[in-house]
mmCIF file with all atom_site columns, C-alpha atoms in Angstrom:
data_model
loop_
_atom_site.group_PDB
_atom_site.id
_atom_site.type_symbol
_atom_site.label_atom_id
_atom_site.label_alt_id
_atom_site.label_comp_id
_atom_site.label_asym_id
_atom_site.label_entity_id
_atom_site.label_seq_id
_atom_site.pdbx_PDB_ins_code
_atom_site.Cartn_x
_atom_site.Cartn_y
_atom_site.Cartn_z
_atom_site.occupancy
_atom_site.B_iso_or_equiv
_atom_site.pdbx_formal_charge
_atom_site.auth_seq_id
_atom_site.auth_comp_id
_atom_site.auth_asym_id
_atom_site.auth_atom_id
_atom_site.pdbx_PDB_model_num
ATOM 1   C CA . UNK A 1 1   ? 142.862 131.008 151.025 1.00 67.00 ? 1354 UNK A CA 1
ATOM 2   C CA . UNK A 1 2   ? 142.794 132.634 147.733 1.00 75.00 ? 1355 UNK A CA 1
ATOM 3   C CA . UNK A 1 3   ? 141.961 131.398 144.089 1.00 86.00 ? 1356 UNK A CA 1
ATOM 4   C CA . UNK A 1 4   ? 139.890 128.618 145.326 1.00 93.00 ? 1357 UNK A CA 1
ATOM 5   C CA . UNK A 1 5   ? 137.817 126.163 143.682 1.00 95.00 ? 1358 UNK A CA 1
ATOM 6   C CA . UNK A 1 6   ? 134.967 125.662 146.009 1.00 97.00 ? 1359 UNK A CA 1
ATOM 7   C CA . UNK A 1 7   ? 132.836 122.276 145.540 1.00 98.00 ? 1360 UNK A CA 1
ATOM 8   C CA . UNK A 1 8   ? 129.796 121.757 148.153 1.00 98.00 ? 1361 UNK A CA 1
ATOM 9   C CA . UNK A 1 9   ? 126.604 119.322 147.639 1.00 99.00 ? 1362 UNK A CA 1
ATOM 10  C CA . UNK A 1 10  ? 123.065 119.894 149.057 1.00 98.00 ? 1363 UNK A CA 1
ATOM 11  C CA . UNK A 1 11  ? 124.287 121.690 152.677 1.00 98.00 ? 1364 UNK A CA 1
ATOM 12  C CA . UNK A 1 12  ? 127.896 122.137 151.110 1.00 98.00 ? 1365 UNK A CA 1
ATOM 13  C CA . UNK A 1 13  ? 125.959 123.811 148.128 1.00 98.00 ? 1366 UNK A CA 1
ATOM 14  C CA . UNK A 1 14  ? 124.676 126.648 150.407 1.00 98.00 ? 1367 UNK A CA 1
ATOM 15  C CA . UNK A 1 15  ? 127.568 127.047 152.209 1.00 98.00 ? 1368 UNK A CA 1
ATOM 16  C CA . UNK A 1 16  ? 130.231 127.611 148.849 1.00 98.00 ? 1369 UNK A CA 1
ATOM 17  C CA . UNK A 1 17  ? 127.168 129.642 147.461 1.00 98.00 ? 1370 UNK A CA 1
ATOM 18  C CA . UNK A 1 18  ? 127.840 131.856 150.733 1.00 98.00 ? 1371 UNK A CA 1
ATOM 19  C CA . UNK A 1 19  ? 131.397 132.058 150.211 1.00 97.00 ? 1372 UNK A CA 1
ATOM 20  C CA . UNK A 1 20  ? 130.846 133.230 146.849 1.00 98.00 ? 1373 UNK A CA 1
ATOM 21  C CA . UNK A 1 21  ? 128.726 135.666 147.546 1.00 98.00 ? 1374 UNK A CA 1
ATOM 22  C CA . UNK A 1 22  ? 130.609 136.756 150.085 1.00 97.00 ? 1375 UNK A CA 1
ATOM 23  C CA . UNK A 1 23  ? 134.184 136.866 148.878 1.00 96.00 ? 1376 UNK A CA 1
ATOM 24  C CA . UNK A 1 24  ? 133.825 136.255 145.101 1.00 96.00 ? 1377 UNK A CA 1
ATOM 25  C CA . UNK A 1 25  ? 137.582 137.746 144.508 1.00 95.00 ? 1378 UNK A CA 1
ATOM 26  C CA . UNK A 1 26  ? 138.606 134.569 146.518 1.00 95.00 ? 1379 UNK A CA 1
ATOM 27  C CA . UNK A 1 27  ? 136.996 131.705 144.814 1.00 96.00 ? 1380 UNK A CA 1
ATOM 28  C CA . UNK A 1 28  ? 138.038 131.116 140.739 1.00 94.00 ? 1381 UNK A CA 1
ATOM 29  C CA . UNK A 1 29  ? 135.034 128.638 140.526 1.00 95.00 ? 1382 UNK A CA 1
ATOM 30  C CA . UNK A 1 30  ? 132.567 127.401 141.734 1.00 98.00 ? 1383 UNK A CA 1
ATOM 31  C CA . UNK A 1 31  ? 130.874 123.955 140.910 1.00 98.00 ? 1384 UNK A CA 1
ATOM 32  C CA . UNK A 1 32  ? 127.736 122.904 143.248 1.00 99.00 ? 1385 UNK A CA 1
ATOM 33  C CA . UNK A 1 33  ? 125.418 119.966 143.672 1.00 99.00 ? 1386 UNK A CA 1
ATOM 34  C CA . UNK A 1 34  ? 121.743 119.319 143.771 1.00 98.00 ? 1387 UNK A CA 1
ATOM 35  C CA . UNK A 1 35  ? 120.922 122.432 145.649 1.00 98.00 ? 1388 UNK A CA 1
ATOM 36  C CA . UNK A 1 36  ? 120.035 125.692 143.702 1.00 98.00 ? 1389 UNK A CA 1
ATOM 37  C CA . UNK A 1 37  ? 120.694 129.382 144.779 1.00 98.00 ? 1390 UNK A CA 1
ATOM 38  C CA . UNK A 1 38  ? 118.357 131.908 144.720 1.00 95.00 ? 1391 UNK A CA 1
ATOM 39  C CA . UNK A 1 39  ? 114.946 132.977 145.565 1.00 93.00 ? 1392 UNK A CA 1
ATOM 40  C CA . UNK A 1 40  ? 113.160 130.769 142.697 1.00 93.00 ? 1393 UNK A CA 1
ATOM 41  C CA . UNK A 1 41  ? 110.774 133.846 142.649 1.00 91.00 ? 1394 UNK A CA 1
ATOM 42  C CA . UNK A 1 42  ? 110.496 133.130 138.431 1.00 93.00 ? 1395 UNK A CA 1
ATOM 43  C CA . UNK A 1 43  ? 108.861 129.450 139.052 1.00 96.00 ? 1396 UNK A CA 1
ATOM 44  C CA . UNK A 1 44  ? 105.473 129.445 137.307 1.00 96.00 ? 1397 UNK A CA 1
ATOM 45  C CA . UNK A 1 45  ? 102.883 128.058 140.040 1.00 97.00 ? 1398 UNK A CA 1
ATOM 46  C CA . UNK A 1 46  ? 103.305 124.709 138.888 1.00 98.00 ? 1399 UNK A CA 1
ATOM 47  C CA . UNK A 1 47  ? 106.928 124.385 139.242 1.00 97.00 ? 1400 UNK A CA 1
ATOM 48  C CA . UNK A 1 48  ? 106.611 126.311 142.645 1.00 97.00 ? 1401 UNK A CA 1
ATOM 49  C CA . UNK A 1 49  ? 104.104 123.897 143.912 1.00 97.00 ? 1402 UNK A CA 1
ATOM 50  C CA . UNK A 1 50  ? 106.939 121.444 142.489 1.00 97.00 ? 1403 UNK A CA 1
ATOM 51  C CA . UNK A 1 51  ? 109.046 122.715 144.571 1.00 96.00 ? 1404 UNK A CA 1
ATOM 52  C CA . UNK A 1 52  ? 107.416 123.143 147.759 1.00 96.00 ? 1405 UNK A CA 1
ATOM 53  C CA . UNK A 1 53  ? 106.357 119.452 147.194 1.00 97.00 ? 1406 UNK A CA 1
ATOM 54  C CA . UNK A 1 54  ? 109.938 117.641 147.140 1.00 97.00 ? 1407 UNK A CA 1
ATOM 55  C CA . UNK A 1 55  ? 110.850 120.616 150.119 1.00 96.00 ? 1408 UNK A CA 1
ATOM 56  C CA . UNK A 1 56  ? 107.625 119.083 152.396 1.00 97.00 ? 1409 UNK A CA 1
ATOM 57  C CA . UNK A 1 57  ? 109.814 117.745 155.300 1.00 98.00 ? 1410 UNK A CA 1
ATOM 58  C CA . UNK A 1 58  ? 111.574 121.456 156.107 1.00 97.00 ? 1411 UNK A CA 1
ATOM 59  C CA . UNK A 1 59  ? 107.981 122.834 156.837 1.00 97.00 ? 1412 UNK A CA 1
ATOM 60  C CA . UNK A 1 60  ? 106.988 119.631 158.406 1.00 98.00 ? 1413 UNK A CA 1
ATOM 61  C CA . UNK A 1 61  ? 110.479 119.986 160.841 1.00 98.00 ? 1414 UNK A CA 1
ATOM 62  C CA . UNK A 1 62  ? 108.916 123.897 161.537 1.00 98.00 ? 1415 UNK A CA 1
ATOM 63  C CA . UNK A 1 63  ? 106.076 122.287 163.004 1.00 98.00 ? 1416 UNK A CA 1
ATOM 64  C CA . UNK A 1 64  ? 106.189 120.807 166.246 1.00 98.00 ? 1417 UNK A CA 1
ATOM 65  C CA . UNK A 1 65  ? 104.789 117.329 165.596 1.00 98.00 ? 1418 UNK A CA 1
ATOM 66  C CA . UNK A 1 66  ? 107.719 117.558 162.996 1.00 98.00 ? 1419 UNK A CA 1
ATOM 67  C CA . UNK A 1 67  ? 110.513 118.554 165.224 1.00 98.00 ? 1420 UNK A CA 1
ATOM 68  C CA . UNK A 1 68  ? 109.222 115.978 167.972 1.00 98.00 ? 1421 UNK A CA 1
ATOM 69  C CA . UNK A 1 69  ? 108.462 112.943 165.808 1.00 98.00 ? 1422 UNK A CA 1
ATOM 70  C CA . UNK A 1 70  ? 112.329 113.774 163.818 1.00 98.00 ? 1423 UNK A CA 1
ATOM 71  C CA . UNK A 1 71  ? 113.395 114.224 167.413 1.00 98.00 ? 1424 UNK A CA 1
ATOM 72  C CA . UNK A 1 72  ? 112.114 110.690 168.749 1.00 97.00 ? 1425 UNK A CA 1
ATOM 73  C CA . UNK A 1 73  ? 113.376 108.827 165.402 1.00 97.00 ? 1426 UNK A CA 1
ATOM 74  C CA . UNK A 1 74  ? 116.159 110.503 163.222 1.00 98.00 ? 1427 UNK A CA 1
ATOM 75  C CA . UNK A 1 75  ? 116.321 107.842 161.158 1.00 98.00 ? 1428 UNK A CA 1
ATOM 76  C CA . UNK A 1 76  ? 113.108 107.458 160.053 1.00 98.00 ? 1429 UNK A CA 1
ATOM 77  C CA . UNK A 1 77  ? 113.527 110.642 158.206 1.00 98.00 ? 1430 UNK A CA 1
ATOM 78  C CA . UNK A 1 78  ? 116.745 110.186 156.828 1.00 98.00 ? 1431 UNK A CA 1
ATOM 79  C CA . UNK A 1 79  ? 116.409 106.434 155.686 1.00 97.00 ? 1432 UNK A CA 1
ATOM 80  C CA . UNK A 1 80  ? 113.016 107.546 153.721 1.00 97.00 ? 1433 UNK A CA 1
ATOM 81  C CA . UNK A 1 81  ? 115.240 110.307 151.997 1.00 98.00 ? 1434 UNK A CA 1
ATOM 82  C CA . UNK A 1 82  ? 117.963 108.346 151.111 1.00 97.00 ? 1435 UNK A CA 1
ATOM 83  C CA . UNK A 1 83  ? 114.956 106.094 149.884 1.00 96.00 ? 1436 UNK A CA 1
ATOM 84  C CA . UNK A 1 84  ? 113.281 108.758 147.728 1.00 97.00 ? 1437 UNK A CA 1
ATOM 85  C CA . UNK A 1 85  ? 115.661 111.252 146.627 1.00 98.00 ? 1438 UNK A CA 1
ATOM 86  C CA . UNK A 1 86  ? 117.795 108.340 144.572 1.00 98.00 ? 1439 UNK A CA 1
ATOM 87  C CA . UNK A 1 87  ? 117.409 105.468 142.861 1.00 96.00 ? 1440 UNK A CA 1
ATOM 88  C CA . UNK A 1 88  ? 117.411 102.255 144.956 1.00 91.00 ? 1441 UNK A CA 1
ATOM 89  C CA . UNK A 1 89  ? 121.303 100.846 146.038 1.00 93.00 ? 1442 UNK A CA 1
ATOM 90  C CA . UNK A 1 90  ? 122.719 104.460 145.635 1.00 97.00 ? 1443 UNK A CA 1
ATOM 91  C CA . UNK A 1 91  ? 122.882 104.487 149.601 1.00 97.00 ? 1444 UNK A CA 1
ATOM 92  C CA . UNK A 1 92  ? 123.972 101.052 150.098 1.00 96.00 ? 1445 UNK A CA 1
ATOM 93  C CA . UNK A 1 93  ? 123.346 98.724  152.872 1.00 96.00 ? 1446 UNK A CA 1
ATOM 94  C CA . UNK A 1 94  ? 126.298 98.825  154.111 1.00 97.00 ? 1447 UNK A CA 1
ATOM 95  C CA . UNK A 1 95  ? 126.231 102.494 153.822 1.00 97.00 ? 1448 UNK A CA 1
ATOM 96  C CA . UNK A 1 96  ? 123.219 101.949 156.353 1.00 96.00 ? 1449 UNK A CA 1
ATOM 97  C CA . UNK A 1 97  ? 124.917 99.924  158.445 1.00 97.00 ? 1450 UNK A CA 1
ATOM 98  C CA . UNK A 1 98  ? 127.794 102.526 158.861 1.00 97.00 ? 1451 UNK A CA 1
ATOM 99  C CA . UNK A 1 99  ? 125.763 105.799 158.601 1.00 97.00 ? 1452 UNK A CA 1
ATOM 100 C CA . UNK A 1 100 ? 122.885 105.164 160.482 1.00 97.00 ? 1453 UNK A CA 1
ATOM 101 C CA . UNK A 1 101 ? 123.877 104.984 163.983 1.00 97.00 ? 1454 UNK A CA 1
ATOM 102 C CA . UNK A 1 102 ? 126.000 108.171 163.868 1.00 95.00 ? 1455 UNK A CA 1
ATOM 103 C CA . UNK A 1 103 ? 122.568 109.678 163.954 1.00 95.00 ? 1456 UNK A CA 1
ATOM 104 C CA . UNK A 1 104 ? 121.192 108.880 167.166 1.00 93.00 ? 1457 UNK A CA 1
ATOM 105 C CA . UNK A 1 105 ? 122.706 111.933 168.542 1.00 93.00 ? 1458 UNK A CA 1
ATOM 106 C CA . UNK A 1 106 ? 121.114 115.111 170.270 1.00 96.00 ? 1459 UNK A CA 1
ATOM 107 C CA . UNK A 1 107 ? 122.946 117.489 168.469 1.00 97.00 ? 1460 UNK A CA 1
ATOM 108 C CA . UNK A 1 108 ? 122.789 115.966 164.927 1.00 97.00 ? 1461 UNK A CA 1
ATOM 109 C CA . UNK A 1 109 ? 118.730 116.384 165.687 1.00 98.00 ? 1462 UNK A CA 1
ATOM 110 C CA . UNK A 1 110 ? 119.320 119.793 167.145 1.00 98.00 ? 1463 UNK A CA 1
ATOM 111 C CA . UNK A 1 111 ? 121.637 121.044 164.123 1.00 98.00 ? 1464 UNK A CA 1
ATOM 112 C CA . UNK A 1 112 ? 119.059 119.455 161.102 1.00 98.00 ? 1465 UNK A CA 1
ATOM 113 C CA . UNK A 1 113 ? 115.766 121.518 163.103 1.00 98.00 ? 1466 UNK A CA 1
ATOM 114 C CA . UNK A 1 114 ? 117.577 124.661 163.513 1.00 98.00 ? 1467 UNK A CA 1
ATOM 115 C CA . UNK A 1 115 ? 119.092 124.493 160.155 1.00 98.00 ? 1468 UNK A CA 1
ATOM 116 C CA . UNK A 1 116 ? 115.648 124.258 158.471 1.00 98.00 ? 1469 UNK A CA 1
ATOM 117 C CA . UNK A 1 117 ? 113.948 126.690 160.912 1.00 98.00 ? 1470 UNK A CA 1
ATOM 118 C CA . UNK A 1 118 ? 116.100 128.976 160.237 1.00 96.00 ? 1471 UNK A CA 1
ATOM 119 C CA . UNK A 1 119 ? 116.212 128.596 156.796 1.00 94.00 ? 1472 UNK A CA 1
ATOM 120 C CA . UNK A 1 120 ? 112.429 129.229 157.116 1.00 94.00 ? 1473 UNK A CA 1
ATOM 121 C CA . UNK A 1 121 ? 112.870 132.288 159.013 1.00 94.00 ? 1474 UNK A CA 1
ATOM 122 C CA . UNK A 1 122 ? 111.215 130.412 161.927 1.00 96.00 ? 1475 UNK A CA 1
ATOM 123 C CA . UNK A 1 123 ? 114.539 130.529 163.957 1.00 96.00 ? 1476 UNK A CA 1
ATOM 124 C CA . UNK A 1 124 ? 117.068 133.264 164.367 1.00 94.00 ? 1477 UNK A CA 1
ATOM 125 C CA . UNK A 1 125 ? 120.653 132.507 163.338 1.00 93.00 ? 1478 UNK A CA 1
ATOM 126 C CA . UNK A 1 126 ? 123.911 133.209 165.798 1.00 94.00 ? 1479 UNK A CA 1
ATOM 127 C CA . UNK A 1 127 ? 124.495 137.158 166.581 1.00 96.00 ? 1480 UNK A CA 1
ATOM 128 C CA . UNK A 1 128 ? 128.274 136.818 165.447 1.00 97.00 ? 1481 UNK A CA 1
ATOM 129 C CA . UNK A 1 129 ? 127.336 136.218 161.751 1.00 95.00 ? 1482 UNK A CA 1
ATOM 130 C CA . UNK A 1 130 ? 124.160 138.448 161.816 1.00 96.00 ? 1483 UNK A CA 1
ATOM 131 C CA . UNK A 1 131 ? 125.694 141.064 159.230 1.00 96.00 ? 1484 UNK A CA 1
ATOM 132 C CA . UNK A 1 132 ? 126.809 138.689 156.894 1.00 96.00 ? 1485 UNK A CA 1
ATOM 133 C CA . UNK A 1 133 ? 122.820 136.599 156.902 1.00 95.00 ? 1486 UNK A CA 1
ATOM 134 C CA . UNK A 1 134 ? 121.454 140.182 156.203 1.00 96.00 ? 1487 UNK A CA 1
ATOM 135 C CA . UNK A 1 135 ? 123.796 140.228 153.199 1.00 96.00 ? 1488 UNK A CA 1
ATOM 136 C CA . UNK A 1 136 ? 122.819 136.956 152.342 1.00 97.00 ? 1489 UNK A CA 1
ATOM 137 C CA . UNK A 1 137 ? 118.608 137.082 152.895 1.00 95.00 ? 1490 UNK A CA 1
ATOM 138 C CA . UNK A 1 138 ? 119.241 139.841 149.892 1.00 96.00 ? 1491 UNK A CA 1
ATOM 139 C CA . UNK A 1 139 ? 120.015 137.051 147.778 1.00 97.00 ? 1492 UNK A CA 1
ATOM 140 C CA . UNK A 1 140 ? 123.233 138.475 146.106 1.00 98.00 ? 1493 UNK A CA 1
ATOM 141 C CA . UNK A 1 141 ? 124.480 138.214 142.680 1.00 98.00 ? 1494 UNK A CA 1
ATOM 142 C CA . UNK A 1 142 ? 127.361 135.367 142.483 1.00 98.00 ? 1495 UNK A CA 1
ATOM 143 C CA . UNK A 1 143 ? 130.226 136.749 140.830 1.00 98.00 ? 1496 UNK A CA 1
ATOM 144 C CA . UNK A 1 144 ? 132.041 133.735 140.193 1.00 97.00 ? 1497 UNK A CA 1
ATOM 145 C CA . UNK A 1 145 ? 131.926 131.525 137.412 1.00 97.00 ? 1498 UNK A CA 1
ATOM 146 C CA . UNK A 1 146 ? 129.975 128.627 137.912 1.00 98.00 ? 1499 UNK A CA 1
ATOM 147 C CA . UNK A 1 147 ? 129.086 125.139 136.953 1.00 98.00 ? 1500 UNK A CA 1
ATOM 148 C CA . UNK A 1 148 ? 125.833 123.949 139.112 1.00 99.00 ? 1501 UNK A CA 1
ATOM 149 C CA . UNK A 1 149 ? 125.055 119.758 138.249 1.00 99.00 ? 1502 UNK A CA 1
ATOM 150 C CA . UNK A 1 150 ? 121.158 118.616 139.009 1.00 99.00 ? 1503 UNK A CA 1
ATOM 151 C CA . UNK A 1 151 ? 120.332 115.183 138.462 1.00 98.00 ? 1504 UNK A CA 1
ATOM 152 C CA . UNK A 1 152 ? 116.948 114.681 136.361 1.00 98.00 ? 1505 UNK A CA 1
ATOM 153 C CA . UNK A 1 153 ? 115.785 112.404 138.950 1.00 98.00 ? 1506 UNK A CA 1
ATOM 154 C CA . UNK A 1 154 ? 116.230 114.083 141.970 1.00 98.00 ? 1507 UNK A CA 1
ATOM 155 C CA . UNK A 1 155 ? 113.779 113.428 144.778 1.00 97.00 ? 1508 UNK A CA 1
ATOM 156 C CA . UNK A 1 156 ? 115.219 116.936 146.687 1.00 97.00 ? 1509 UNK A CA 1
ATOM 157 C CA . UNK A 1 157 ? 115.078 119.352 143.938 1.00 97.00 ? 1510 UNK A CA 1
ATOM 158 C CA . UNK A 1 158 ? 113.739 120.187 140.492 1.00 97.00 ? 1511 UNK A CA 1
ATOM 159 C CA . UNK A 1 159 ? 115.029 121.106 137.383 1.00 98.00 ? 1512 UNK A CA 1
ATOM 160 C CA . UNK A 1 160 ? 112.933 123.871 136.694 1.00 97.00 ? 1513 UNK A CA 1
ATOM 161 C CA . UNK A 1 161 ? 114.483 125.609 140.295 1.00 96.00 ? 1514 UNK A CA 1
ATOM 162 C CA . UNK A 1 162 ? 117.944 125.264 138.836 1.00 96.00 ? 1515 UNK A CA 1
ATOM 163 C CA . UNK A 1 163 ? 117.316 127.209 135.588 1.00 97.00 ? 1516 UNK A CA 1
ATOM 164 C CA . UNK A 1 164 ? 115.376 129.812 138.261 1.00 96.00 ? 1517 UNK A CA 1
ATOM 165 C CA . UNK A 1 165 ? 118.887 130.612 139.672 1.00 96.00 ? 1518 UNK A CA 1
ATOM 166 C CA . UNK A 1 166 ? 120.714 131.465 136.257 1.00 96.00 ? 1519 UNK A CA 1
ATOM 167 C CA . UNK A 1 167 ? 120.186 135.524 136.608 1.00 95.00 ? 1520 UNK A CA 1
ATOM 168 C CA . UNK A 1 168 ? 121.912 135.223 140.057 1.00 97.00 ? 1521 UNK A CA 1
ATOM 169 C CA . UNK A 1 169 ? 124.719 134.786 138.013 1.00 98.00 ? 1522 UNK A CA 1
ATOM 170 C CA . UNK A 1 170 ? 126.216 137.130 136.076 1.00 97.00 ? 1523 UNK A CA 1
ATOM 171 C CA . UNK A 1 171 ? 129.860 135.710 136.138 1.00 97.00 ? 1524 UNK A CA 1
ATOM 172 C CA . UNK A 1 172 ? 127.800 133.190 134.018 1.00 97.00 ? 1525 UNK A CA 1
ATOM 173 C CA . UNK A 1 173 ? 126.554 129.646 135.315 1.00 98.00 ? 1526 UNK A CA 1
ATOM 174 C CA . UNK A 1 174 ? 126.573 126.130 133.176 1.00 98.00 ? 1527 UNK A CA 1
ATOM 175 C CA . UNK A 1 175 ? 123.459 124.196 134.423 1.00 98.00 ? 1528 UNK A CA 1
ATOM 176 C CA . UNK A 1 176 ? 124.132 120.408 133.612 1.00 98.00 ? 1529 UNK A CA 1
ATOM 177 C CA . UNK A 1 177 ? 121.200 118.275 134.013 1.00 99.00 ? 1530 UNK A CA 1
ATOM 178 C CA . UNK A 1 178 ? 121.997 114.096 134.207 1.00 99.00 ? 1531 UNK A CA 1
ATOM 179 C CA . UNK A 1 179 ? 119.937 112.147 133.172 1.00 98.00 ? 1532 UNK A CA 1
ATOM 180 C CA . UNK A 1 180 ? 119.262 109.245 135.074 1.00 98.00 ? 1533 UNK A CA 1
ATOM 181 C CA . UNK A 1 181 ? 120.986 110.701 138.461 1.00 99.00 ? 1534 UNK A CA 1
ATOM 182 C CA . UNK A 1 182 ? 119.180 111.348 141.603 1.00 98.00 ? 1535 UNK A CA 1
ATOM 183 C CA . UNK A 1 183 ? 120.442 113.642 144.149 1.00 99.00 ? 1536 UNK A CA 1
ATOM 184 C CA . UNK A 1 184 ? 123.666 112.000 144.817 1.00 98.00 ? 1537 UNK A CA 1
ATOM 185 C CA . UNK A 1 185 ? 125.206 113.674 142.213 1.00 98.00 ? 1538 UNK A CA 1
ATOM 186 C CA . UNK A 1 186 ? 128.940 113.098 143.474 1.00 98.00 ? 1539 UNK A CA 1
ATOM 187 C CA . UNK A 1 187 ? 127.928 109.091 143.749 1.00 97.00 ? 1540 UNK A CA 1
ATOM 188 C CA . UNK A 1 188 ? 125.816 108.407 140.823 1.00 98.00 ? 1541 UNK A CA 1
ATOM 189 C CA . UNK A 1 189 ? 127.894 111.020 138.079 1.00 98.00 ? 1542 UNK A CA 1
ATOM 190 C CA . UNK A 1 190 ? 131.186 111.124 139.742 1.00 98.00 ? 1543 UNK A CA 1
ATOM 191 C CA . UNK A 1 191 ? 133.145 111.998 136.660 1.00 98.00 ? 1544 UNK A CA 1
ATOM 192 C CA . UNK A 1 192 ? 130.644 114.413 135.660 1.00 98.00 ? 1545 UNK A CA 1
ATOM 193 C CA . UNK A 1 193 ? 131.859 116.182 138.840 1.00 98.00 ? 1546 UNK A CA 1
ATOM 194 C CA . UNK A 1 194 ? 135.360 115.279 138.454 1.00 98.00 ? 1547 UNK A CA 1
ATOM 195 C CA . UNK A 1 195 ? 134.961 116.981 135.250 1.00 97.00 ? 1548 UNK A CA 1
ATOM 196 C CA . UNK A 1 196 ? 133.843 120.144 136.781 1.00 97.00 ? 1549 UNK A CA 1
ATOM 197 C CA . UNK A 1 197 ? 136.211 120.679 139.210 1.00 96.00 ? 1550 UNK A CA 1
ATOM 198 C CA . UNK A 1 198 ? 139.372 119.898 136.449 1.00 95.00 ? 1551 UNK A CA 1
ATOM 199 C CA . UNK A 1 199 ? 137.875 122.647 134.434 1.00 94.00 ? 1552 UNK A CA 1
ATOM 200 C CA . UNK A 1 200 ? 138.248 125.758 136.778 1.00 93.00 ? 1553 UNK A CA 1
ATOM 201 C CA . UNK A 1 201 ? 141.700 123.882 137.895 1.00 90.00 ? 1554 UNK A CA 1
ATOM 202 C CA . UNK A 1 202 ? 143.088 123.689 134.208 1.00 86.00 ? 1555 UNK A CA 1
ATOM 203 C CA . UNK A 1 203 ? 141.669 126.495 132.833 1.00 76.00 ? 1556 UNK A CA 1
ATOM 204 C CA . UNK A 1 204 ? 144.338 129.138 133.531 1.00 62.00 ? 1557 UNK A CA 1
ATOM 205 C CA . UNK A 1 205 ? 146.569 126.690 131.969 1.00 56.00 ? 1558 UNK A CA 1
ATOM 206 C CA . UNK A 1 206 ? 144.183 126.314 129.170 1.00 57.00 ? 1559 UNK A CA 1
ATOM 207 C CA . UNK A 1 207 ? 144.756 129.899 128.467 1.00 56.00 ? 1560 UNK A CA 1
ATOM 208 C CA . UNK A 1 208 ? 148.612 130.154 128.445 1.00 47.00 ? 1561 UNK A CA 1
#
């Protein structure tokens, strides 16, 4: 794949941040969701204890009354996060009705633990892919132009951790904040994503 335009959300986020950083001279564009890159190491102590504060249940799943209790009742966690990190009704009942038995799974528990144990440093990752982590745990410039979308209600992340990520970027990086969006962003502000994506996919065009 060449010249993509690579579009992730929260999870998806980190993974086309990856990509980037990995294989910039593949990717034309980049436009993420709700989950910042970088080390954040320019928060003030306020907007770190911010952060660590809307971040409590990937230290609490590093524990292992965490892991056990998320273990014994996935859903528990995820309904209060779909409760929290967005306004009421932007994960329908129905939604519910759908989403929540695919959780009652082992390995859905088992992937969500490791992911944020890991992500903690508390768990190592898979041997195959251990050159490229030590690439990434350097936090890498992102040589790709980007467009990163925060909602100004987001239970998951903060504003102030988005702006932190802007010298990680010296392709250059548009930070929108939306008002009245929680962290849902392709659900609550879908044609302020739609309007992302068409920008990196037109602007060659643009240029002719």
């Amino acid at each position: 794949m060449e010249e993509a335009v690579l579009v992730g959300h929260d999870w998806g986020a980190r993974a086309a941040h990856a990509a980037a950083a990995i294989a910039p001279g593949r990717i034309r564009g980049l436009v993420t969701l709700a989950t910042a890159y970088g080390p954040r190491s320019t928060l003030t102590p306020s907007e770190a204890l911010d952060d660590a504060a809307v971040a409590w249940y990937r230290y609490w799943l590093c524990t292992d009354v965490g892991a056990s209790s998320f273990a014994a009742d996935p859903r528990a966690l995820i309904s209060w996060a779909w409760g929290h990190w967005s306004a009421p009704g932007v994960i329908t009942p129905h939604d519910r009705e759908m989403l929540l038995p695919l959780l009652d799974n082992r390995q859905f528990v088992e992937t969500v633990i490791h992911y944020y144990r890991h992500g903690a440093t508390e768990a190592i990752g898979s041997a195959v892919y251990a050159d490229l982590q030590a690439q990434l745990d350097q936090w890498p410039d992102i040589n790709v132009p980007t467009i990163f979308l925060v909602g100004a209600n987001d239970g998951c992340e903060t504003v102030p951790a988005a702006h932190a990520s802007e010298t990680s970027f010296p392709a250059g990086i548009e930070i929108k904040v939306l008002n009245n969006v929680g962290h849902f962003v392709q659900r609550e502000a879908p044609q302020a994503v739609a309007d992302a994506i068409s920008f990196f996919l037109w602007r060659d065009l643009r240029s002719v």
